[in-house]
Short mmCIF file of the C-alpha atoms (twelve columns), coordinates in Angstrom:
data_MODEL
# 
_entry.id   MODEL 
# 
loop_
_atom_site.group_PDB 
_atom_site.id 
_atom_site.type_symbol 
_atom_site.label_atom_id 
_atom_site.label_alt_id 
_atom_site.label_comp_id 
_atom_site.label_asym_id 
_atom_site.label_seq_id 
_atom_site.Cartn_x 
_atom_site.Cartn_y 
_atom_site.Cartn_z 
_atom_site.pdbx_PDB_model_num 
ATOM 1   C CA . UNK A 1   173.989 244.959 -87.092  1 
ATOM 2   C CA . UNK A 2   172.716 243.889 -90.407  1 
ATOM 3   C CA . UNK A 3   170.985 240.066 -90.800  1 
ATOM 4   C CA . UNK A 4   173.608 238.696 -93.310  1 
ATOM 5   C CA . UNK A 5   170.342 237.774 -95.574  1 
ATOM 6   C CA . UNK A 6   169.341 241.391 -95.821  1 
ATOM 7   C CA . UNK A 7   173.104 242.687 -96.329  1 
ATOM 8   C CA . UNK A 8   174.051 244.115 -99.943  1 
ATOM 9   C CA . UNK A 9   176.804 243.240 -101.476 1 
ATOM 10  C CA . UNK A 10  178.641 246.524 -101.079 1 
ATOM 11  C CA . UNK A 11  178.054 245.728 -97.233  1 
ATOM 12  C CA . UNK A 12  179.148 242.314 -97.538  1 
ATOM 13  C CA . UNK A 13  182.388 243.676 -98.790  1 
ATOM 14  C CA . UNK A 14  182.584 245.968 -96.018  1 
ATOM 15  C CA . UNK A 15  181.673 243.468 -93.389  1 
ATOM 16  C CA . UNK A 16  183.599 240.969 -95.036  1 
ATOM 17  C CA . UNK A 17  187.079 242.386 -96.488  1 
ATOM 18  C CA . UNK A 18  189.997 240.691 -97.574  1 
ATOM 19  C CA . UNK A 19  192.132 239.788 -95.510  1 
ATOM 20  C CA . UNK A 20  195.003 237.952 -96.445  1 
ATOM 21  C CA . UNK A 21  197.266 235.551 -93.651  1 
ATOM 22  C CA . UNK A 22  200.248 233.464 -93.872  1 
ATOM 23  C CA . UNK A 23  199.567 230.015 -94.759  1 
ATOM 24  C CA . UNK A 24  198.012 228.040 -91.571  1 
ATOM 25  C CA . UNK A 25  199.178 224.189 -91.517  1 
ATOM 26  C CA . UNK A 26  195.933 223.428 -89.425  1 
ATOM 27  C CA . UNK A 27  194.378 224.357 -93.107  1 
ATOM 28  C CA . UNK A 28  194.135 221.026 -94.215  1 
ATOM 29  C CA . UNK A 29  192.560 219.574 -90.654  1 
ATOM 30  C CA . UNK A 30  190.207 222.197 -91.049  1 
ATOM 31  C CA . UNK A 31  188.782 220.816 -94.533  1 
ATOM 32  C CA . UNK A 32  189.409 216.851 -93.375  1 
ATOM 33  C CA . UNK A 33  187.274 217.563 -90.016  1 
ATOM 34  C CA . UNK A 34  184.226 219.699 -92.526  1 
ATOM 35  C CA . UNK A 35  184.625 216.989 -95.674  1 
ATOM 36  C CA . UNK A 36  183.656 213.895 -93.130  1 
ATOM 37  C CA . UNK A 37  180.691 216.058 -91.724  1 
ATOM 38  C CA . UNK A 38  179.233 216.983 -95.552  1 
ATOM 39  C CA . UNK A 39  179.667 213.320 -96.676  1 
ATOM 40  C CA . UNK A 40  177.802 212.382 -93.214  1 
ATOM 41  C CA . UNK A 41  174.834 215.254 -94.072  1 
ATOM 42  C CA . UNK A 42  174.985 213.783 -97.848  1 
ATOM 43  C CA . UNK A 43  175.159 210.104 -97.685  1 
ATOM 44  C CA . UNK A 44  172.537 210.125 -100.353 1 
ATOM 45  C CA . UNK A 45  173.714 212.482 -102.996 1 
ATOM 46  C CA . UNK A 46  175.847 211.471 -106.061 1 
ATOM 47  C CA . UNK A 47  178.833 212.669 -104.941 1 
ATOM 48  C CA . UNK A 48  181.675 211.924 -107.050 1 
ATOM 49  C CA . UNK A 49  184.904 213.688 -105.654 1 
ATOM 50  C CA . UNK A 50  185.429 216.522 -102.858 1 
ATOM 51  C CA . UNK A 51  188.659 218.337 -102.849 1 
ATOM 52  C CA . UNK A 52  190.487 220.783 -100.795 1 
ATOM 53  C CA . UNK A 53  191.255 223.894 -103.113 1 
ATOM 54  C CA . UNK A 54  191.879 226.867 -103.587 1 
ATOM 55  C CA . UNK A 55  194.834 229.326 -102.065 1 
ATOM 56  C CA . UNK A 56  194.475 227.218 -98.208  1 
ATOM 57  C CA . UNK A 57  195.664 223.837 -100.186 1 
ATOM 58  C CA . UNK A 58  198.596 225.168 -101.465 1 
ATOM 59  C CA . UNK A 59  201.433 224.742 -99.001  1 
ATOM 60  C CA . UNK A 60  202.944 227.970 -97.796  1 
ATOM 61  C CA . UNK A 61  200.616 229.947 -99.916  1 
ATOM 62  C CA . UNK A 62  199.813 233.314 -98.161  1 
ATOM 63  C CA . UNK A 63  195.725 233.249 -98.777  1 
ATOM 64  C CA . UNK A 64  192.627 234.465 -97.642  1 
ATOM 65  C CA . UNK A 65  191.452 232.111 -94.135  1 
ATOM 66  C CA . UNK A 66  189.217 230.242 -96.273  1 
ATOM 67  C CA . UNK A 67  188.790 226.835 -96.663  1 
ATOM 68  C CA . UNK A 68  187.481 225.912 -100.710 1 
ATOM 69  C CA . UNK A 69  186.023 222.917 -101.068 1 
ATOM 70  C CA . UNK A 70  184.951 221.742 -104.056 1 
ATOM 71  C CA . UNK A 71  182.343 218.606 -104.292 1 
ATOM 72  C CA . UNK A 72  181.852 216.832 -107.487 1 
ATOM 73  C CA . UNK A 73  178.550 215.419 -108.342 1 
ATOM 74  C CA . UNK A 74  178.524 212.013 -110.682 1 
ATOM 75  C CA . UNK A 75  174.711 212.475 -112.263 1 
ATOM 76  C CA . UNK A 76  171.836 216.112 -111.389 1 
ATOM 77  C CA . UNK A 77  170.578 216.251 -108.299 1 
ATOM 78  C CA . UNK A 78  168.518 218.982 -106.433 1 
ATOM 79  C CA . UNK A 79  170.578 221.820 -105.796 1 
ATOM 80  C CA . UNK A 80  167.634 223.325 -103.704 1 
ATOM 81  C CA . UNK A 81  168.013 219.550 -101.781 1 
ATOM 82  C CA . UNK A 82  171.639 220.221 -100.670 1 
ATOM 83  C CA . UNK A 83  171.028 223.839 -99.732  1 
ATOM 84  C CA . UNK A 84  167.880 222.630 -97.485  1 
ATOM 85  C CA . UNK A 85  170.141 219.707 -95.800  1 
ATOM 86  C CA . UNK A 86  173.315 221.893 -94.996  1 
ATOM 87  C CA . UNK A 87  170.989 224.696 -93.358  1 
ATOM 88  C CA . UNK A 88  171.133 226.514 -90.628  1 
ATOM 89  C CA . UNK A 89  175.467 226.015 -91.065  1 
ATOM 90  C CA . UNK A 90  175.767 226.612 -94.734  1 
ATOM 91  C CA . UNK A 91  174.344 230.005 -96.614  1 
ATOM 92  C CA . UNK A 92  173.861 229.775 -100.337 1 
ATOM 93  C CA . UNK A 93  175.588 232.440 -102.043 1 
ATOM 94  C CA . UNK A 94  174.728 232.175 -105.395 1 
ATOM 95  C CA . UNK A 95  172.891 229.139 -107.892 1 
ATOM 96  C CA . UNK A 96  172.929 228.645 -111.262 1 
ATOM 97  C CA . UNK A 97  170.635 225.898 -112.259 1 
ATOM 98  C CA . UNK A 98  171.386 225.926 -115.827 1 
ATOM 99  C CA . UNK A 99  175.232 224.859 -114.889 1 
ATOM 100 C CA . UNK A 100 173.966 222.633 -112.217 1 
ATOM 101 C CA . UNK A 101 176.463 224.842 -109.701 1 
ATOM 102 C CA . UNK A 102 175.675 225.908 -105.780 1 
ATOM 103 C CA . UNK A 103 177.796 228.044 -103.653 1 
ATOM 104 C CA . UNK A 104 177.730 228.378 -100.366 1 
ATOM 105 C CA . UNK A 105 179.480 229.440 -97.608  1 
ATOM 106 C CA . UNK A 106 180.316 229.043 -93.487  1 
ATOM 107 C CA . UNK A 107 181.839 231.139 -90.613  1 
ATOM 108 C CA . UNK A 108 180.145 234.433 -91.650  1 
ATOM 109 C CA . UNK A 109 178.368 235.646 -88.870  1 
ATOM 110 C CA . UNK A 110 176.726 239.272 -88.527  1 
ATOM 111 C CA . UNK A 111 179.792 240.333 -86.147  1 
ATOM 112 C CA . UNK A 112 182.472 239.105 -88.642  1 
ATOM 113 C CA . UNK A 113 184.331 236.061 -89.376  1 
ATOM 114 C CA . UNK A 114 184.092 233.494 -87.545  1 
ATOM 115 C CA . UNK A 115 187.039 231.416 -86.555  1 
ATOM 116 C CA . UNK A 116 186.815 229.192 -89.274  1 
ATOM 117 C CA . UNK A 117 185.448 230.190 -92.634  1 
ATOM 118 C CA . UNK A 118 184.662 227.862 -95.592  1 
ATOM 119 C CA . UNK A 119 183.626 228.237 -99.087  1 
ATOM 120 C CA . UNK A 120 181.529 225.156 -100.526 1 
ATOM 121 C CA . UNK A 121 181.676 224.965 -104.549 1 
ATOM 122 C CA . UNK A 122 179.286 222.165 -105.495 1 
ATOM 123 C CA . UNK A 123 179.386 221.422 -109.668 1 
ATOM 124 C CA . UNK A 124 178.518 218.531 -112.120 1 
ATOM 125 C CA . UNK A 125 181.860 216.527 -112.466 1 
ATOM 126 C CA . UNK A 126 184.215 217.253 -114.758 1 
ATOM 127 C CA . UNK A 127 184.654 220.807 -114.160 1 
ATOM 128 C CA . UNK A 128 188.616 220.736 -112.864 1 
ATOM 129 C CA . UNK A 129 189.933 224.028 -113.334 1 
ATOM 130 C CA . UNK A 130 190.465 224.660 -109.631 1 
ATOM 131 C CA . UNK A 131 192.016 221.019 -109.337 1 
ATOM 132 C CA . UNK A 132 194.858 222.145 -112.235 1 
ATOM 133 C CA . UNK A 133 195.600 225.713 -111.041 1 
ATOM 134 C CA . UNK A 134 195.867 224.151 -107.175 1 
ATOM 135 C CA . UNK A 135 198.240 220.990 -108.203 1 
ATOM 136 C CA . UNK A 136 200.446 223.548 -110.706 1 
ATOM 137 C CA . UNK A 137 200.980 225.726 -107.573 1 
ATOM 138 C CA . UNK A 138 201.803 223.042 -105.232 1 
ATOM 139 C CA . UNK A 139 204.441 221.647 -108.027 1 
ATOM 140 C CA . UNK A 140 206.003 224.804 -109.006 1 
ATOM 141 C CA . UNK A 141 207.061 227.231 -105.603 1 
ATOM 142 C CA . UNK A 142 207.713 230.186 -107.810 1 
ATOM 143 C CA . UNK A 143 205.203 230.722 -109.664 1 
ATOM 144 C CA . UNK A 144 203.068 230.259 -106.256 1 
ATOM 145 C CA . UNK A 145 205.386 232.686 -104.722 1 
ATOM 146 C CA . UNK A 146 204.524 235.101 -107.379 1 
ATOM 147 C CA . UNK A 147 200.967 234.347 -107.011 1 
ATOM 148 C CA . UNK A 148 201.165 235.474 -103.247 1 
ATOM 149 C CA . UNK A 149 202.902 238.631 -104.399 1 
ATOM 150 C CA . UNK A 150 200.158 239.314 -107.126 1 
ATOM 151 C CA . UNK A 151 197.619 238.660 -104.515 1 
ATOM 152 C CA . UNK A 152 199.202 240.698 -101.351 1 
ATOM 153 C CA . UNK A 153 199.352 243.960 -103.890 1 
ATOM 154 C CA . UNK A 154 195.625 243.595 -104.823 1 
ATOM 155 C CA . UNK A 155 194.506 242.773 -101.164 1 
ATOM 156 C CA . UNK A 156 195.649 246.672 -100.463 1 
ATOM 157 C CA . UNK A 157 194.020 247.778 -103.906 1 
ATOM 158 C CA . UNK A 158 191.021 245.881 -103.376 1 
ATOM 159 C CA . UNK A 159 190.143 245.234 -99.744  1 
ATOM 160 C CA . UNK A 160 186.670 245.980 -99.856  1 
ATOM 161 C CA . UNK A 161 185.863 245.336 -103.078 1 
ATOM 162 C CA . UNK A 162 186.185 241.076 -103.458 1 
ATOM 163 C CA . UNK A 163 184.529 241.386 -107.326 1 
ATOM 164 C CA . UNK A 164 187.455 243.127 -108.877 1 
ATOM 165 C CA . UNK A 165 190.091 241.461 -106.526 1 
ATOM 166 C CA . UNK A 166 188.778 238.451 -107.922 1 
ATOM 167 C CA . UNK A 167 189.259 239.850 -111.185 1 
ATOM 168 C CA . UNK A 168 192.241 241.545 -111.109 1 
ATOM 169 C CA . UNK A 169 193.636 237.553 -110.747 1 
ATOM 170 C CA . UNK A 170 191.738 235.989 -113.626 1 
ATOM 171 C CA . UNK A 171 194.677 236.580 -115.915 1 
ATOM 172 C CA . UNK A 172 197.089 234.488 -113.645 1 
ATOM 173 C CA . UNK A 173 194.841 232.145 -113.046 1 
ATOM 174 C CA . UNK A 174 193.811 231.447 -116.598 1 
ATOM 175 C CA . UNK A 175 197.179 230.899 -117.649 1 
ATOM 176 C CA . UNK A 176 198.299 229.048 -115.350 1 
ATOM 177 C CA . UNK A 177 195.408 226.692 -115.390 1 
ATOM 178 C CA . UNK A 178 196.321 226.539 -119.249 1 
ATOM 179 C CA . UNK A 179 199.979 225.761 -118.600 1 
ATOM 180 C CA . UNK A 180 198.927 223.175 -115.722 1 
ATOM 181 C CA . UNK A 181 196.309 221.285 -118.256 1 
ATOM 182 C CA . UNK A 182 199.283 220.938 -120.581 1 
ATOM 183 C CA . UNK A 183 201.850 219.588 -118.043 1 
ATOM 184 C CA . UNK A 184 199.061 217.298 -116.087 1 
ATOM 185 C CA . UNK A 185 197.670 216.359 -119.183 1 
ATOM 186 C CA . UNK A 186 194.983 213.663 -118.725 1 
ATOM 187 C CA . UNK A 187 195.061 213.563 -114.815 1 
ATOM 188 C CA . UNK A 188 191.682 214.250 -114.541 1 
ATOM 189 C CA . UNK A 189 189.180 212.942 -116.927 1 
ATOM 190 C CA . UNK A 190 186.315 213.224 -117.791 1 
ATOM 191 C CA . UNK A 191 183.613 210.750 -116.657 1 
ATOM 192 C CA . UNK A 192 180.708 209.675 -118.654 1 
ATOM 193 C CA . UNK A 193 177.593 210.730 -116.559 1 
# 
């Protein structure tokens, strides 16, 4: 068995496919239970929102096991910092320093998934896409529906391949952010930093 560290990312795919499951009510317990643990580990960064998102937030949405969390940050702050605090449970999976963005995730293990899987999106505040697209499919059950169809036929197409299954959904997802900025027009703003 591979050390996840070492692992490329065609064997990530392979160790790691997509798997998609009925929506799991204990979803949102999952993300209350890890959200008071990261504000505990980061009392002292400038955090200035943390949200559940993503496909797990969206009632009834079939999704992929994986609880999104996104955490806002009001002002810069060391990206390296965070990573360093939330290891050994958190694994940085990528870092852009000019956006001021870390990813990281929890529950991979070198045997598989673990029982519970999370995805931690940190970002400067003010970047909300995931916050529209989530609300518009918790407001409007068909076009959720439809998104579950969409995202069952790529799960077959695309199982081991997470790059273009992620892809292959951009389209939805931009235009239904779009249409969800229009309809929830001001409900986040923009802070000044």
């Amino acid at each position: 068995m591979k050390n996840l560290e070492n692992m490329s990312l065609h064997d990530s795919w392979k160790q790691f496919p997509i798997i998609l499951k009925e929506s799991n009510p204990n979803y949102k317990q999952w993300y209350e239970d890890e959200k008071k643990i990261l504000l505990d580990h980061l009392s002292d960064a400038p955090i200035y929102r943390i949200n559940h998102i993503g496909s797990t937030s969206v009632p009834g949405l079939v999704a992929k096991p994986t609880v999104d969390i996104l955490l806002e940050l009001a002002q810069p702050y060391s990206l390296d910092a965070i990573a360093r605090i939330l290891r050994p449970s958190w694994n940085a999976m990528s870092k852009n320093d000019d956006e001021g963005t870390l990813d990281l995730n929890k529950g991979y293990t070198p045997a598989g998934f673990a029982e519970k899987v999370f995805h931690l999106h940190i970002k400067p505040a003010g970047d909300w896409e995931e916050l529209y697209f989530r609300d518009y499919l918790s407001t409007h059950t068909e076009i959720a529906r439809q998104y579950g169809e969409l995202k069952l036929s790529l799960e077959k197409k695309f199982k081991h391949n997470r790059g273009a299954y992620t892809a292959a959904k951009t389209g939805f997802v931009t235009t239904y952010t779009q249409k969800a900025r229009e309809e929830f027009d001001g409900r986040y703003r923009r802070m000044t930093i």
